[in-house]
Amino acid sequence: WAKGRDVTCADAATKPDELRKWAQRRWQSLLHYMVGPGEEANTRPEPGWKPAKEVKDQLIATTHGNTCLMQHNAYTAPKITQAGFQFLLRPLRSQVWQLLMDIVNRCREKDAKKADEMLATVFQLSFCTLGAGYSLDALSKTQQELIALLALIGLV
């Protein structure tokens, strides 16, 4: 992945402080959605933010322990579960780590090799510099899909 980690941009839009603020607003908007999915999107910390289908799927999907953060069926609006409330009470780092591990573990149930690649990507991301732009061209399809999901959540 060294080739893919070549810094590609460093403009004003990628200043670390601005990225931190954006990520914080996005994460808070995600948590607000979990508590009140039917609430007006303009009342969220990132006004107008609505979770993409991929994000909703992650919140509704069953985790490794047969729990899910939200429930949804064809007849009702999504609603937070007991596990979802427990998730909200955790410290931020714990929330992020749980969501990352849930994503990897769900993938592991289908394809262990793909899950290992996702986990390796998460660790590789920890060595990237905040505010630097990196090319995604050298990444595999699995890695690119994970990066896209993490961007929707506000983690990259």
Coordinates of N, CA and C in Angstrom, one line a residue:
W1 N 0.8 -1.2 0.0 CA 0.0 0.0 0.0 C 0.9 1.2 0.0
A2 N 2.1 1.1 0.1 CA 3.0 2.2 0.1 C 2.8 3.1 -1.1
K3 N 2.6 2.5 -2.3 CA 2.4 3.3 -3.5 C 1.1 4.1 -3.4
G4 N 0.1 3.5 -2.7 CA -1.2 4.2 -2.6 C -1.2 5.2 -1.5
R5 N -0.1 5.3 -0.7 CA -0.1 6.3 0.3 C 0.7 7.5 -0.1
D6 N 1.0 7.7 -1.3 CA 1.7 8.9 -1.8 C 0.7 10.0 -1.6
V7 N 1.2 11.1 -0.9 CA 0.4 12.2 -0.7 C 0.0 12.9 -2.0
T8 N -1.3 13.1 -2.2 CA -1.8 13.6 -3.5 C -2.3 15.1 -3.4
C9 N -2.6 15.6 -2.2 CA -3.0 16.9 -2.1 C -2.9 17.4 -0.7
A10 N -2.8 18.7 -0.5 CA -2.8 19.3 0.8 C -3.3 20.7 0.7
D11 N -4.5 20.9 0.3 CA -5.1 22.2 0.2 C -5.8 22.7 1.4
A12 N -6.4 23.8 1.4 CA -7.0 24.4 2.5 C -8.2 23.6 3.0
A13 N -8.8 22.8 2.2 CA -10.0 22.0 2.5 C -9.6 20.8 3.4
T14 N -8.3 20.5 3.5 CA -7.8 19.3 4.2 C -7.1 19.7 5.5
K15 N -7.3 20.9 6.0 CA -6.6 21.3 7.2 C -7.1 20.4 8.4
P16 N -6.2 19.9 9.2 CA -6.6 19.0 10.3 C -7.7 19.5 11.2
D17 N -7.7 20.7 11.6 CA -8.7 21.2 12.5 C -10.1 21.2 11.8
E18 N -10.2 21.5 10.5 CA -11.4 21.5 9.8 C -11.9 20.0 9.7
L19 N -11.0 19.1 9.4 CA -11.3 17.7 9.3 C -11.8 17.1 10.6
R20 N -11.2 17.5 11.7 CA -11.7 17.1 13.0 C -13.1 17.6 13.3
K21 N -13.3 18.8 13.0 CA -14.7 19.4 13.2 C -15.7 18.7 12.3
W22 N -15.4 18.4 11.1 CA -16.3 17.7 10.2 C -16.6 16.3 10.7
A23 N -15.5 15.6 11.1 CA -15.7 14.2 11.5 C -16.5 14.2 12.8
Q24 N -16.3 15.2 13.7 CA -17.1 15.2 14.9 C -18.6 15.5 14.6
R25 N -18.8 16.4 13.7 CA -20.2 16.7 13.4 C -20.9 15.5 12.7
R26 N -20.2 14.8 11.8 CA -20.7 13.6 11.2 C -21.0 12.5 12.2
W27 N -20.1 12.3 13.1 CA -20.3 11.2 14.1 C -21.5 11.6 15.0
Q28 N -21.5 12.8 15.4 CA -22.6 13.3 16.3 C -24.0 13.2 15.5
S29 N -23.9 13.4 14.2 CA -25.2 13.3 13.4 C -25.6 11.8 13.3
L30 N -24.6 10.9 13.2 CA -24.9 9.5 13.2 C -25.6 9.1 14.6
L31 N -25.0 9.6 15.7 CA -25.6 9.3 17.0 C -27.0 9.9 17.1
H32 N -27.2 11.1 16.6 CA -28.5 11.7 16.7 C -29.5 10.9 15.9
Y33 N -29.1 10.4 14.7 CA -29.9 9.5 13.9 C -30.3 8.3 14.6
M34 N -29.4 7.7 15.3 CA -29.7 6.5 16.1 C -30.8 6.7 17.1
V35 N -30.7 7.9 17.8 CA -31.7 8.2 18.8 C -33.1 8.6 18.2
G36 N -33.0 9.4 17.2 CA -34.3 9.8 16.6 C -34.2 9.8 15.0
P37 N -34.4 8.6 14.5 CA -34.3 8.5 13.0 C -35.3 9.2 12.2
G38 N -36.4 9.5 12.9 CA -37.5 10.2 12.2 C -37.4 11.8 12.4
E39 N -36.4 12.2 13.2 CA -36.3 13.7 13.4 C -35.8 14.3 12.1
E40 N -36.1 15.6 12.0 CA -35.7 16.4 10.9 C -34.2 16.4 10.7
A41 N -33.7 16.2 9.5 CA -32.3 16.1 9.3 C -31.6 17.5 9.6
N42 N -32.3 18.6 9.5 CA -31.7 19.9 9.7 C -31.4 20.2 11.1
T43 N -31.9 19.3 12.0 CA -31.6 19.5 13.5 C -30.4 18.8 13.9
R44 N -29.7 18.1 13.0 CA -28.5 17.3 13.4 C -27.3 18.2 13.4
P45 N -26.2 17.8 14.1 CA -25.0 18.7 14.1 C -24.5 19.0 12.7
E46 N -24.6 18.1 11.8 CA -24.3 18.4 10.4 C -25.7 18.5 9.7
P47 N -26.2 19.7 9.6 CA -27.5 20.0 9.1 C -27.8 19.3 7.7
G48 N -28.9 18.6 7.6 CA -29.2 18.0 6.4 C -28.7 16.6 6.2
W49 N -27.8 16.2 7.1 CA -27.1 14.9 6.9 C -28.2 13.7 7.1
K50 N -28.2 12.9 6.2 CA -29.0 11.6 6.3 C -28.1 10.5 6.0
P51 N -28.2 9.4 6.8 CA -27.3 8.3 6.5 C -27.6 7.6 5.2
A52 N -26.5 7.2 4.5 CA -26.6 6.5 3.3 C -27.1 5.1 3.6
K53 N -27.6 4.4 2.6 CA -28.1 3.0 2.7 C -27.0 2.1 3.4
E54 N -25.8 2.3 3.0 CA -24.7 1.4 3.6 C -24.5 1.7 5.1
V55 N -24.7 2.9 5.5 CA -24.6 3.2 6.9 C -25.8 2.6 7.7
K56 N -27.0 2.8 7.1 CA -28.2 2.2 7.8 C -28.1 0.7 7.9
D57 N -27.5 0.1 6.8 CA -27.4 -1.4 6.8 C -26.4 -1.8 7.9
Q58 N -25.4 -1.0 8.2 CA -24.4 -1.4 9.3 C -25.1 -1.2 10.6
L59 N -25.9 -0.2 10.8 CA -26.6 0.0 12.1 C -27.7 -1.1 12.4
I60 N -28.3 -1.6 11.3 CA -29.4 -2.5 11.5 C -28.9 -4.0 11.5
A61 N -27.7 -4.2 10.9 CA -27.2 -5.6 10.8 C -26.9 -6.2 12.1
T62 N -27.1 -7.5 12.2 CA -26.8 -8.2 13.4 C -25.3 -8.3 13.6
T63 N -24.8 -8.1 14.8 CA -23.4 -8.1 15.1 C -23.0 -9.6 15.5
H64 N -21.8 -9.8 15.8 CA -21.2 -11.1 16.1 C -21.9 -11.7 17.3
G65 N -22.4 -10.9 18.3 CA -23.1 -11.4 19.4 C -24.6 -11.5 19.3
N66 N -25.1 -11.5 18.0 CA -26.5 -11.6 17.7 C -27.3 -10.4 18.2
T67 N -26.7 -9.2 18.2 CA -27.4 -8.0 18.6 C -27.3 -7.0 17.4
C68 N -28.0 -6.0 17.5 CA -27.9 -4.9 16.5 C -28.2 -3.6 17.2
L69 N -27.6 -2.5 16.6 CA -27.8 -1.2 17.2 C -29.1 -0.6 16.9
M70 N -29.7 -1.0 15.8 CA -31.1 -0.5 15.5 C -31.9 -1.6 14.9
Q71 N -33.2 -1.5 15.0 CA -34.1 -2.5 14.4 C -34.9 -1.8 13.3
H72 N -35.3 -2.6 12.3 CA -36.1 -2.0 11.2 C -36.8 -3.2 10.5
N73 N -38.0 -3.0 10.2 CA -38.7 -4.0 9.3 C -39.6 -3.2 8.3
A74 N -40.3 -3.9 7.5 CA -41.0 -3.3 6.4 C -42.2 -2.5 6.9
Y75 N -42.6 -2.7 8.2 CA -43.8 -2.1 8.7 C -43.5 -0.9 9.7
T76 N -42.3 -0.8 10.1 CA -42.0 0.2 11.1 C -40.8 1.0 10.7
A77 N -40.7 2.2 11.3 CA -39.5 3.0 11.1 C -38.3 2.4 11.9
P78 N -37.1 2.7 11.5 CA -36.0 2.2 12.3 C -36.0 2.8 13.8
K79 N -35.6 1.9 14.7 CA -35.6 2.4 16.1 C -34.4 1.8 16.8
I80 N -33.9 2.5 17.8 CA -32.7 2.1 18.5 C -33.0 0.9 19.4
T81 N -32.1 0.0 19.6 CA -32.3 -1.2 20.4 C -31.6 -1.0 21.8
Q82 N -31.7 -1.9 22.7 CA -31.0 -1.8 23.9 C -29.5 -1.8 23.7
A83 N -29.0 -2.6 22.8 CA -27.6 -2.6 22.5 C -27.2 -1.2 21.9
G84 N -28.1 -0.6 21.1 CA -27.8 0.7 20.6 C -27.7 1.8 21.7
F85 N -28.6 1.7 22.7 CA -28.4 2.6 23.8 C -27.1 2.4 24.6
Q86 N -26.8 1.1 24.8 CA -25.5 0.9 25.5 C -24.3 1.4 24.7
F87 N -24.4 1.3 23.3 CA -23.4 1.9 22.4 C -23.3 3.4 22.7
L88 N -24.4 4.1 22.8 CA -24.4 5.5 22.9 C -23.7 6.0 24.2
L89 N -23.8 5.1 25.3 CA -23.2 5.4 26.6 C -21.7 5.2 26.6
R90 N -21.1 4.6 25.7 CA -19.7 4.3 25.7 C -18.9 5.5 25.3
P91 N -17.6 5.5 25.7 CA -16.7 6.6 25.3 C -16.6 6.6 23.7
L92 N -16.2 7.7 23.1 CA -16.1 7.8 21.7 C -15.2 6.7 21.1
R93 N -14.0 6.6 21.7 CA -13.1 5.6 21.1 C -13.7 4.2 21.1
S94 N -14.4 3.9 22.2 CA -15.0 2.5 22.2 C -16.1 2.4 21.2
Q95 N -16.9 3.5 21.0 CA -17.9 3.4 19.9 C -17.3 3.2 18.6
V96 N -16.3 3.9 18.3 CA -15.6 3.8 16.9 C -15.0 2.4 16.8
W97 N -14.3 1.9 17.8 CA -13.8 0.6 17.7 C -14.8 -0.5 17.6
Q98 N -15.9 -0.4 18.3 CA -17.0 -1.3 18.2 C -17.6 -1.4 16.8
L99 N -17.8 -0.2 16.2 CA -18.4 -0.1 14.9 C -17.4 -0.7 13.9
L100 N -16.2 -0.4 14.0 CA -15.2 -1.0 13.1 C -15.1 -2.5 13.2
M101 N -15.1 -3.0 14.4 CA -15.1 -4.4 14.6 C -16.4 -5.1 14.1
D102 N -17.5 -4.5 14.3 CA -18.7 -5.0 13.8 C -18.7 -5.1 12.2
I103 N -18.2 -4.1 11.6 CA -18.0 -4.1 10.1 C -17.1 -5.3 9.7
V104 N -16.0 -5.5 10.3 CA -15.1 -6.5 10.0 C -15.7 -7.9 10.3
N105 N -16.3 -8.0 11.5 CA -16.9 -9.3 11.9 C -18.0 -9.8 11.0
R106 N -18.8 -8.8 10.5 CA -19.9 -9.1 9.6 C -19.3 -9.7 8.3
C107 N -18.3 -9.0 7.9 CA -17.6 -9.4 6.6 C -17.0 -10.8 6.8
R108 N -16.4 -11.1 8.0 CA -15.8 -12.4 8.3 C -16.7 -13.5 8.2
E109 N -18.0 -13.3 8.5 CA -19.0 -14.4 8.4 C -19.2 -14.8 7.0
K110 N -18.9 -13.9 6.0 CA -19.0 -14.3 4.6 C -17.7 -14.6 4.0
D111 N -16.6 -13.9 4.3 CA -15.4 -14.1 3.6 C -14.2 -13.7 4.6
A112 N -13.6 -14.7 5.2 CA -12.5 -14.4 6.2 C -11.4 -13.7 5.6
K113 N -11.0 -14.0 4.4 CA -9.9 -13.3 3.7 C -10.1 -11.8 3.5
K114 N -11.4 -11.5 3.1 CA -11.8 -10.1 2.9 C -11.8 -9.4 4.2
A115 N -12.2 -10.1 5.3 CA -12.2 -9.4 6.6 C -10.8 -9.1 7.1
D116 N -9.9 -10.1 6.8 CA -8.5 -9.8 7.2 C -7.9 -8.6 6.5
E117 N -8.3 -8.5 5.2 CA -7.8 -7.3 4.4 C -8.4 -6.0 5.0
M118 N -9.7 -6.1 5.4 CA -10.3 -4.9 6.0 C -9.6 -4.5 7.3
L119 N -9.4 -5.5 8.1 CA -8.7 -5.2 9.4 C -7.3 -4.6 9.2
A120 N -6.6 -5.2 8.2 CA -5.2 -4.7 7.9 C -5.3 -3.2 7.4
T121 N -6.4 -2.9 6.6 CA -6.6 -1.6 6.1 C -6.8 -0.6 7.3
V122 N -7.6 -1.0 8.3 CA -7.9 -0.2 9.4 C -6.6 0.2 10.2
F123 N -5.7 -0.8 10.3 CA -4.4 -0.6 11.0 C -3.5 0.3 10.1
Q124 N -3.6 0.1 8.8 CA -2.8 1.0 7.9 C -3.2 2.4 8.0
L125 N -4.5 2.6 8.1 CA -5.1 4.0 8.2 C -4.5 4.7 9.4
S126 N -4.2 4.0 10.5 CA -3.7 4.6 11.7 C -2.4 5.3 11.5
F127 N -1.7 4.9 10.4 CA -0.4 5.5 10.1 C -0.4 6.6 9.1
C128 N -1.6 6.9 8.6 CA -1.8 8.0 7.7 C -1.8 9.4 8.5
T129 N -1.4 10.4 7.8 CA -1.3 11.7 8.4 C -2.6 12.5 8.1
L130 N -3.2 13.0 9.2 CA -4.5 13.7 9.1 C -4.3 15.0 8.2
G131 N -5.1 15.2 7.2 CA -5.0 16.3 6.4 C -4.3 16.1 5.1
A132 N -3.6 15.0 5.0 CA -2.9 14.6 3.7 C -3.8 13.8 2.9
G133 N -3.8 14.1 1.6 CA -4.6 13.3 0.6 C -3.8 12.1 0.1
Y134 N -4.5 11.0 0.0 CA -3.8 9.8 -0.4 C -4.6 9.2 -1.6
S135 N -3.8 8.7 -2.6 CA -4.4 8.1 -3.7 C -5.0 6.7 -3.3
L136 N -6.2 6.5 -3.9 CA -6.9 5.2 -3.6 C -6.7 4.2 -4.7
D137 N -6.0 4.6 -5.8 CA -5.8 3.8 -7.0 C -5.1 2.4 -6.7
A138 N -4.2 2.4 -5.8 CA -3.4 1.2 -5.5 C -4.1 0.3 -4.6
L139 N -5.3 0.7 -4.0 CA -6.0 -0.1 -3.1 C -6.9 -1.1 -3.8
S140 N -7.2 -2.3 -3.2 CA -8.1 -3.3 -3.8 C -9.5 -2.8 -3.7
K141 N -10.4 -3.5 -4.3 CA -11.8 -3.1 -4.3 C -12.3 -3.2 -2.9
T142 N -12.0 -4.2 -2.1 CA -12.4 -4.3 -0.7 C -11.9 -3.1 0.1
Q143 N -10.7 -2.7 -0.1 CA -10.2 -1.6 0.7 C -10.9 -0.3 0.3
Q144 N -11.1 -0.1 -1.0 CA -11.8 1.1 -1.5 C -13.3 1.1 -0.9
E145 N -13.9 0.0 -0.9 CA -15.3 -0.1 -0.3 C -15.3 0.3 1.2
L146 N -14.3 -0.2 1.9 CA -14.2 0.1 3.3 C -13.9 1.6 3.5
I147 N -13.0 2.1 2.8 CA -12.7 3.6 2.9 C -14.0 4.4 2.6
A148 N -14.7 4.0 1.6 CA -16.0 4.7 1.2 C -17.0 4.7 2.4
L149 N -17.1 3.5 3.0 CA -18.1 3.4 4.1 C -17.6 4.2 5.3
L150 N -16.3 4.2 5.6 CA -15.7 5.0 6.7 C -15.9 6.5 6.4
A151 N -15.8 6.9 5.2 CA -16.0 8.3 4.8 C -17.5 8.7 5.1
L152 N -18.4 7.8 4.8 CA -19.9 8.1 5.0 C -20.1 8.2 6.5
I153 N -19.4 7.5 7.3 CA -19.6 7.6 8.8 C -18.8 8.8 9.4
G154 N -17.8 9.2 8.7 CA -17.0 10.4 9.2 C -15.7 10.0 9.8
L155 N -15.2 8.8 9.5 CA -14.0 8.3 10.1 C -12.8 8.5 9.3
V156 N -12.9 8.8 8.0 CA -11.8 9.1 7.1 C -12.2 10.3 6.2

